[in-house]
XYZ file of N, CA and C in Angstrom:
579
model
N 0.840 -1.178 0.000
C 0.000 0.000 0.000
C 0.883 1.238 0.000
N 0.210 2.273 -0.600
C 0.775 3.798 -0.600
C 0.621 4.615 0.257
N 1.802 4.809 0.972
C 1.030 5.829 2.125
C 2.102 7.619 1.474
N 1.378 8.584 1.825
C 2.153 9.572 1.191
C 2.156 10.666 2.550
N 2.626 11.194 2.682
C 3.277 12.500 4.050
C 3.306 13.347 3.180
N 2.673 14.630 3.742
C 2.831 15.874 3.359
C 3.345 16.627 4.478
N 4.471 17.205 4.261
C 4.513 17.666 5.695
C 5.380 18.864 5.087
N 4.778 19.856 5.705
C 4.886 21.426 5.684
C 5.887 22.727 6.845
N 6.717 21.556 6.942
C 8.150 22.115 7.925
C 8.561 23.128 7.008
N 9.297 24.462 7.546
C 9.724 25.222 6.585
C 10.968 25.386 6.877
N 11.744 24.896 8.110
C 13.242 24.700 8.289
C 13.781 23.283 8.289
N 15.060 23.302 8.480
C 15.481 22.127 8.242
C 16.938 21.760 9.306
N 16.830 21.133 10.476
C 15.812 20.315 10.507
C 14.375 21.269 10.967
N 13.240 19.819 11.395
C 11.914 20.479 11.496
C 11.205 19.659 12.468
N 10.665 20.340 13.647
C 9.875 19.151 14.221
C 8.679 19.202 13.685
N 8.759 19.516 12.461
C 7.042 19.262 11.855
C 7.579 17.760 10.656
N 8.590 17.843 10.140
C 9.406 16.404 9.615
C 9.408 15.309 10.469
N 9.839 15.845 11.369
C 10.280 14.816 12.816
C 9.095 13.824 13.196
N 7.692 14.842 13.572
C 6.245 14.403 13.600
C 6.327 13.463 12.463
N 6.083 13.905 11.552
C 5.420 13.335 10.230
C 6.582 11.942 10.051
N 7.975 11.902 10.348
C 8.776 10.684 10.203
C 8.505 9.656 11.237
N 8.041 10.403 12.393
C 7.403 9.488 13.255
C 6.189 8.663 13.131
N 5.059 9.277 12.850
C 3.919 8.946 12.238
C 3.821 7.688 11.285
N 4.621 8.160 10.628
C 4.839 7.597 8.995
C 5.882 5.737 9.683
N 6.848 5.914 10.696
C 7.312 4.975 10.729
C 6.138 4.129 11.590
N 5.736 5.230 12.709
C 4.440 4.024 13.350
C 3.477 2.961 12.592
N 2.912 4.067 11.380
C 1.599 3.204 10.409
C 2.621 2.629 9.780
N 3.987 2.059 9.440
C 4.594 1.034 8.947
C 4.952 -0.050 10.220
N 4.796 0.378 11.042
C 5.142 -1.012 12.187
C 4.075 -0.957 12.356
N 2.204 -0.899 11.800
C 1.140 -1.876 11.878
C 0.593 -2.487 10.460
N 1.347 -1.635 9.435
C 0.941 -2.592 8.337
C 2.165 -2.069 7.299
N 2.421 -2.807 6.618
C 3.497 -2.741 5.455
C 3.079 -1.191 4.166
N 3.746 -0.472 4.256
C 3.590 0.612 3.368
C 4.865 0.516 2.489
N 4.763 1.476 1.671
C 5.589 2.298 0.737
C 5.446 3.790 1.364
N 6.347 4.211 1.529
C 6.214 5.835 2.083
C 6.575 6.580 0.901
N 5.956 8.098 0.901
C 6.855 8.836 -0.505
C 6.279 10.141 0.669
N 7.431 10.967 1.161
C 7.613 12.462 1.466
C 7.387 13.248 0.721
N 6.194 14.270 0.740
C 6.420 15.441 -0.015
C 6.266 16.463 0.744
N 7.650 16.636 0.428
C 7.977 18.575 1.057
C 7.134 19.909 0.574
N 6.399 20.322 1.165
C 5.904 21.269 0.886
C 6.847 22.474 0.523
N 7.610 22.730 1.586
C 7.942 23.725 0.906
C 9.339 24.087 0.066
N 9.657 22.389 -0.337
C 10.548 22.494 -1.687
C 9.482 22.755 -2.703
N 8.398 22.762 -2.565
C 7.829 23.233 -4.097
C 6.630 24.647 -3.867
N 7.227 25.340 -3.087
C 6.495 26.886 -2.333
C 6.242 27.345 -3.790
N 7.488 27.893 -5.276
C 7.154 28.491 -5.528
C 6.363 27.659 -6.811
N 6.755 26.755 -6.994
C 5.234 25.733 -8.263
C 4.466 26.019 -7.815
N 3.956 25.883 -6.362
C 2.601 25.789 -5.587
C 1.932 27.459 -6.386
N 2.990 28.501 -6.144
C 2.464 29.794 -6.072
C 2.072 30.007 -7.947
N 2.829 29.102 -8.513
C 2.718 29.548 -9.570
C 1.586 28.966 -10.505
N 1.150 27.774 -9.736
C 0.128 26.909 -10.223
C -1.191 27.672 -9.567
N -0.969 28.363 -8.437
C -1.996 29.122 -7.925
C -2.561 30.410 -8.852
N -1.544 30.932 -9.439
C -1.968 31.657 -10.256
C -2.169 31.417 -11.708
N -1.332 30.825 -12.601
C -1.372 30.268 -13.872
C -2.307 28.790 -13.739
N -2.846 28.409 -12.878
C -3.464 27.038 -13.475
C -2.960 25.552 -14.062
N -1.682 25.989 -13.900
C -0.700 24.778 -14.441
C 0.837 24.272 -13.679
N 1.027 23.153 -13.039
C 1.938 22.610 -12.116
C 2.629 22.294 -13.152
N 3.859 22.441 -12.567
C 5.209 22.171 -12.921
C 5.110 20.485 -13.069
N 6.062 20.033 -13.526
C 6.487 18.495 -13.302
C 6.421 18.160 -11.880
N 7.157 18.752 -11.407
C 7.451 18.329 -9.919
C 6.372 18.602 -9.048
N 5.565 19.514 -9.250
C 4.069 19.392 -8.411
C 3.528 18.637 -8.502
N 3.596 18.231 -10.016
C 2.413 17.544 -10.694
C 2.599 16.103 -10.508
N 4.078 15.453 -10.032
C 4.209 14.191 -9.498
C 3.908 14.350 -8.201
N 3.893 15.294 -7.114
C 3.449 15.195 -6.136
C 2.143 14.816 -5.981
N 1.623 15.949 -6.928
C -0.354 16.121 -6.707
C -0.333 14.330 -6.765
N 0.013 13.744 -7.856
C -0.102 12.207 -8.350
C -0.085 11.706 -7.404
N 1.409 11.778 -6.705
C 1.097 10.955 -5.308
C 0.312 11.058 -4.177
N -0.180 12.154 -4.331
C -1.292 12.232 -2.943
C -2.633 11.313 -3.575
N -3.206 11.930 -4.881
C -4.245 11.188 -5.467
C -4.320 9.223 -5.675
N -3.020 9.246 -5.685
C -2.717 7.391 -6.039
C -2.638 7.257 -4.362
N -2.215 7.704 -3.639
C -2.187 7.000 -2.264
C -3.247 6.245 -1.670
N -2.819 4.858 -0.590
C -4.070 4.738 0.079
C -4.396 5.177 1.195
N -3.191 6.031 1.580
C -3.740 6.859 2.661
C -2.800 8.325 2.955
N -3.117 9.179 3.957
C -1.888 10.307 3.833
C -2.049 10.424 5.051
N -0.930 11.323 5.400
C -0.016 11.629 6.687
C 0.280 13.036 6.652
N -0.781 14.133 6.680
C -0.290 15.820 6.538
C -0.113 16.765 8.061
N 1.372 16.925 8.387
C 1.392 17.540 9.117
C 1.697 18.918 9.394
N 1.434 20.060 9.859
C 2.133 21.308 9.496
C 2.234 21.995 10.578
N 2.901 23.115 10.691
C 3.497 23.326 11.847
C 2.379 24.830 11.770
N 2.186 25.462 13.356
C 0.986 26.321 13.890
C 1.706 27.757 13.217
N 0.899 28.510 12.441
C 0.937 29.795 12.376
C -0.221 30.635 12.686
N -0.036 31.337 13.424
C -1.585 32.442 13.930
C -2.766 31.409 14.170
N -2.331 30.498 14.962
C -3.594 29.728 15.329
C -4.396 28.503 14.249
N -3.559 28.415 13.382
C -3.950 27.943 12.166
C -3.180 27.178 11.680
N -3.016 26.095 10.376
C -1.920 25.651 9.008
C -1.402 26.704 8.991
N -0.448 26.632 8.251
C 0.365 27.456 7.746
C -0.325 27.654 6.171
N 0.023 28.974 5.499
C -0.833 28.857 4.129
C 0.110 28.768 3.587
N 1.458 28.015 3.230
C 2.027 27.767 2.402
C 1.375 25.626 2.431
N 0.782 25.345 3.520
C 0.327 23.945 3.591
C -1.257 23.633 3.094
N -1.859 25.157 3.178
C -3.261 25.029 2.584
C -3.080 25.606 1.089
N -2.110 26.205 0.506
C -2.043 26.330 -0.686
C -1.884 24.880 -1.896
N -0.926 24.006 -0.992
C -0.737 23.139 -1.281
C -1.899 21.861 -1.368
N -3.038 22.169 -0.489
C -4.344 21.450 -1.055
C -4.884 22.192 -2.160
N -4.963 23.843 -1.630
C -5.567 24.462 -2.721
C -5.377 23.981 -4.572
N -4.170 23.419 -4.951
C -4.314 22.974 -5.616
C -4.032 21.803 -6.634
N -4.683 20.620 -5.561
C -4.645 19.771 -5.776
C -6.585 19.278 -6.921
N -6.137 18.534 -7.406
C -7.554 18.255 -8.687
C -8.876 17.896 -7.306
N -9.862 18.465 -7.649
C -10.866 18.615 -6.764
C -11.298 17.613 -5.824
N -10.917 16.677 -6.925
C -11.922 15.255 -6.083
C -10.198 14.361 -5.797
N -9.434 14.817 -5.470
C -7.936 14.022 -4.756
C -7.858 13.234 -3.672
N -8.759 14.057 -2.900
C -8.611 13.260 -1.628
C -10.022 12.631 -1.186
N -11.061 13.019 -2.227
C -12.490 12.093 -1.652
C -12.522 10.686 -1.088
N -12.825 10.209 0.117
C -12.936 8.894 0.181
C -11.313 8.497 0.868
N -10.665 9.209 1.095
C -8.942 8.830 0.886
C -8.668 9.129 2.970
N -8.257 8.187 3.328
C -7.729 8.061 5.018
C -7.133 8.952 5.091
N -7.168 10.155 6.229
C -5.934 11.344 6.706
C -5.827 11.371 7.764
N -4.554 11.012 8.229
C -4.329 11.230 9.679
C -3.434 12.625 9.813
N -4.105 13.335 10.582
C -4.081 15.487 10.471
C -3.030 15.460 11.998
N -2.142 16.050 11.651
C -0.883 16.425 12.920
C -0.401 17.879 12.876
N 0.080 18.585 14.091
C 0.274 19.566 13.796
C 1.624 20.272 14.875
N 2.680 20.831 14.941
C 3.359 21.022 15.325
C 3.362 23.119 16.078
N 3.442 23.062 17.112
C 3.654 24.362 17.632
C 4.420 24.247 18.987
N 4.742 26.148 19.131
C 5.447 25.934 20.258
C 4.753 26.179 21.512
N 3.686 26.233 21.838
C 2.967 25.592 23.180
C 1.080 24.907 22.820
N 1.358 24.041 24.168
C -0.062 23.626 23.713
C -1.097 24.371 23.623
N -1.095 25.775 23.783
C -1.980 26.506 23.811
C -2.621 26.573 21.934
N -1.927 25.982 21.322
C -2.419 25.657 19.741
C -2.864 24.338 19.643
N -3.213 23.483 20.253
C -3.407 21.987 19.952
C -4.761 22.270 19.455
N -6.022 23.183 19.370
C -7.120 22.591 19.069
C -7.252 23.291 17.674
N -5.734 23.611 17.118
C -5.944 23.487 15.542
C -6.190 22.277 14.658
N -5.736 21.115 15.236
C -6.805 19.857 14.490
C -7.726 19.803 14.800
N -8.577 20.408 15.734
C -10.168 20.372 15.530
C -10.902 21.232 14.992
N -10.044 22.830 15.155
C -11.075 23.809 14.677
C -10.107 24.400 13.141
N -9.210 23.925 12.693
C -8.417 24.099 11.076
C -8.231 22.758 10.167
N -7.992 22.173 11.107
C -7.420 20.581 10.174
C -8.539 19.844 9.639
N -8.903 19.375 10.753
C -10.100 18.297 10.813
C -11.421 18.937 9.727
N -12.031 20.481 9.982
C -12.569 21.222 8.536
C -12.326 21.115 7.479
N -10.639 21.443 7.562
C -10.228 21.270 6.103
C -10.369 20.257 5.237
N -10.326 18.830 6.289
C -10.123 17.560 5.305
C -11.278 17.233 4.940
N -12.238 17.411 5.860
C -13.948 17.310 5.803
C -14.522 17.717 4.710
N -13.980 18.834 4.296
C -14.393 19.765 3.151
C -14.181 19.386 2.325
N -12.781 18.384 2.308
C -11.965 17.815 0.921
C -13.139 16.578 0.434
N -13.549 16.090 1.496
C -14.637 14.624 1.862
C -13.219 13.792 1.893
N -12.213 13.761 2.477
C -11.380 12.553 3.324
C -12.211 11.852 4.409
N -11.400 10.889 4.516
C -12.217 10.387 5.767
C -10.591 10.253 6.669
N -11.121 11.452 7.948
C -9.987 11.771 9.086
C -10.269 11.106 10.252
N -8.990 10.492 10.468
C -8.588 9.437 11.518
C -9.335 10.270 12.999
N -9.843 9.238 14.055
C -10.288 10.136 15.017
C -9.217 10.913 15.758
N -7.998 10.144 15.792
C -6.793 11.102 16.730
C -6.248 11.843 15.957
N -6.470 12.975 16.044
C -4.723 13.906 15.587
C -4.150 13.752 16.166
N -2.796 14.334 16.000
C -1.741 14.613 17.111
C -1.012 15.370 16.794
N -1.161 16.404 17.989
C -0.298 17.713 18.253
C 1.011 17.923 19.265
N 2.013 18.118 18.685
C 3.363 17.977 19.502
C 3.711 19.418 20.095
N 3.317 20.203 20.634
C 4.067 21.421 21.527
C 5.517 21.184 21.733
N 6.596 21.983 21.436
C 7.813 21.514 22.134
C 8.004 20.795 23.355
N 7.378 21.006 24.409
C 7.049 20.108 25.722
C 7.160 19.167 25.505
N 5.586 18.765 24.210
C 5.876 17.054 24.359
C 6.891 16.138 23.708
N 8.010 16.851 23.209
C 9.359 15.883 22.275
C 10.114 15.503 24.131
N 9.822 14.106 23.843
C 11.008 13.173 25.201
C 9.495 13.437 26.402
N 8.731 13.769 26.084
C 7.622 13.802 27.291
C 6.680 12.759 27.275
N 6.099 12.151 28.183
C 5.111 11.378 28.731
C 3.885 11.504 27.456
N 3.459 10.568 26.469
C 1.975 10.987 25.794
C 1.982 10.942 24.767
N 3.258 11.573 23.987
C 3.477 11.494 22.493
C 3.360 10.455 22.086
N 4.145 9.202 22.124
C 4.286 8.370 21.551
C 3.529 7.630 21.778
N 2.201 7.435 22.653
C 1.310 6.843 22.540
C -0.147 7.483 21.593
N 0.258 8.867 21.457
C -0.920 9.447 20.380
C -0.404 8.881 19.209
N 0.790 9.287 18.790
C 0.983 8.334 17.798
C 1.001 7.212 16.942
N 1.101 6.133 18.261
C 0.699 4.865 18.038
C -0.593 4.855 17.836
N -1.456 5.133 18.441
C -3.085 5.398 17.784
C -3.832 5.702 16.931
N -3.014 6.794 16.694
C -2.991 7.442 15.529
C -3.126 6.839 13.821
N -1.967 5.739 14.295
C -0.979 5.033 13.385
C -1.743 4.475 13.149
N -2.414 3.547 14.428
C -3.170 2.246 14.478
C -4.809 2.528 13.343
N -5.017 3.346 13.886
C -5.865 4.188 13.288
C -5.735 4.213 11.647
N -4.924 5.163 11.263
C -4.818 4.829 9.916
C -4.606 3.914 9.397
N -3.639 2.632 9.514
C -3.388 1.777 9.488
C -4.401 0.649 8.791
N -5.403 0.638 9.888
C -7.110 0.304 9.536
C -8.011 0.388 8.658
N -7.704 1.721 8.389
C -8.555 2.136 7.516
C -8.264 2.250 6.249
N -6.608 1.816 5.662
C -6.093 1.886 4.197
C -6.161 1.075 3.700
N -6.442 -0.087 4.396
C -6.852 -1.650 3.370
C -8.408 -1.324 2.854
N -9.281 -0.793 3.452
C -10.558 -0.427 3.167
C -10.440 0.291 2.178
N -9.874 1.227 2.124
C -10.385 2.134 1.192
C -9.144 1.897 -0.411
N -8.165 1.065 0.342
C -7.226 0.792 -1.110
C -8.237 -0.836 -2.194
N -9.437 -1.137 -1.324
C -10.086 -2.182 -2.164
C -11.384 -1.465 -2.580
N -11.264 -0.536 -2.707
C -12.295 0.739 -3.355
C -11.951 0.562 -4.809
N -13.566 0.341 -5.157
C -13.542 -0.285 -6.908
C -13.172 1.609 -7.347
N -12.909 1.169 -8.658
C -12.848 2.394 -9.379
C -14.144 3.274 -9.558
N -14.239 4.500 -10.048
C -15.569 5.271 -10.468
C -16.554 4.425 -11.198
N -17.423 4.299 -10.471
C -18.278 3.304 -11.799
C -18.200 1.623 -11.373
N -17.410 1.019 -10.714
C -17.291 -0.117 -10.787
C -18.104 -0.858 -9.679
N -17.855 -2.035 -9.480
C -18.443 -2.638 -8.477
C -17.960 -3.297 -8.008
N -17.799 -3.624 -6.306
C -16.490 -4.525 -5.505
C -18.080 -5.540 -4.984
N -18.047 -6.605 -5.388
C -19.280 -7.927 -4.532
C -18.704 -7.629 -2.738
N -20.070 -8.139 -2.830
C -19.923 -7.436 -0.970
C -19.009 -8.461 -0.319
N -19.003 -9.713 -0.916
C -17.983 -10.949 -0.086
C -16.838 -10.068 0.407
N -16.288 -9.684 -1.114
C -14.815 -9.097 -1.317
C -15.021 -8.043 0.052
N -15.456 -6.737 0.009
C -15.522 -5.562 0.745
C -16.076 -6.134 2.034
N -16.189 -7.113 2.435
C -16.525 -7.559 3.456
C -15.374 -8.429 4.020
N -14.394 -8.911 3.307
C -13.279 -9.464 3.862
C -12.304 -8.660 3.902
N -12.269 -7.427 3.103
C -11.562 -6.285 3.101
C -11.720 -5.761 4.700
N -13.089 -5.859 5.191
C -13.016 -5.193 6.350
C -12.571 -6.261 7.891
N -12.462 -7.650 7.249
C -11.773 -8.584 7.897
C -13.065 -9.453 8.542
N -14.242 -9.290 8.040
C -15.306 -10.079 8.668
C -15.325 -11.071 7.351
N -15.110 -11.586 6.477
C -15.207 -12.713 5.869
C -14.036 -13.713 6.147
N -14.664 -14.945 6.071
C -13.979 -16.118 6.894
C -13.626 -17.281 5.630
C-alpha cells in the first residue's frame, strides 16, 4: 500500500518532519507501506505559480499524483496564527478537486505551546472534511514540551493504528463506476472467513 506524508516544515531540521517521520514509521510497524515524502515547501514556488497560472510544474504535478494514487496520507504542518500554515493550505488548494475524496488522513500539527493543539479540531479536521477525506479520530499535536515527554508516543501509536485500519478499506475501493461484490468488501473489512 501507498502511504504519502505531506509535511509542511519550513526549516530544516523540522519538528514538523520529525512528527510526520514518526507517524509515517508508526503506520509502517502496523501494516506494510511504501512511504513517498512530499515537502511542501521544496515546491512553495510551483505551488504559487500553479496558484496563479493554473498549471503545475512536473514536480508538483508528481506530487499532486502521489497524494491522489495514495491509500492513505499523513499531513502535518506546523501552527501559524492559530492555524496551518498557508504555504500547507495552498498546497491542497491545488490539488484536482476530487484528490482526496474517500482517501484516510491522519491530520498532525506542530507548535510551540499547547496553547495551539485545538488546531486539528477547529483548522485541520474542517479542512479535510471539506476535501470529503475520511480523518482518523486522533490527531496529534506535539508542543515543544511534548518531544522526550510522557503521551506522544502513545498518540501516535493510535494514531498510526488508526490509519493503518482504515487503508486496506479504502485501497479495495472499486474504481468510479465499478463494483467490488460485498464478499470481497466484506473481507476487506476482515469479517469474511
Amino acid at each position: 500500500m501507498k502511504l504519502v506524508v505531506v509535511s509542511a516544515g519550513l526549516s530544516t531540521p523540522s519538528s514538523t518532519r520529525l512528527l510526520a517521520d514518526r507517524l509515517a514509521a508508526a503506520v509502517h510497524r502496523h501494516t506494510p507501506v511504501d512511504v513517498r515524502v512530499v515537502e511542501v515547501r521544496d515546491l512553495a514556488v510551483e505551488i504559487a505559480h500553479a496558484s496563479t497560472n493554473g498549471f503545475p510544474s512536473k514536480e508538483l504535478a508528481a506530487a499532486q499524483g502521489a497524494v491522489a494514487e495514495a491509500d492513505g496520507l499523513i499531513v502535518v504542518t506546523p501552527v501559524f496564527s492559530a492555524s496551518y500554515s498557508g504555504l500547507f493550505k495552498s498546497f491542497f488548494d491545488v490539488l484536482e478537486r476530487d484528490a482526496l475524496a474517500g482517501k484516510p488522513v491522519l491530520i498532525a500539527a506542530t507548535g510551540g505551546s499547547a496553547r495551539h493543539s485545538l488546531v486539528l479540531e477547529h483548522a485541520l479536521r474542517p479542512l479535510f472534511a471539506h476535501l470529503r477525506a475520511v480523518v482518523v479520530p486522533t490527531g496529534v499535536y506535539a508542543a515543544s514540551e511534548d518531544w522526550g515527554a510522557e503521551g506522544l508516543a502513545e498518540r501516535i501509536e493510535r494514531a498510526a493504528g488508526e490509519l493503518a485500519a482504515l487503508m486496506p478499506v479504502t485501497a479495495a475501493r472499486p474504481e468510479p463506476g465499478g463494483v467490488v461484490p460485498f464478499a470481497e468488501r466484506l473481507a476487506a473489512l476482515g469479517g469474511g472467513r
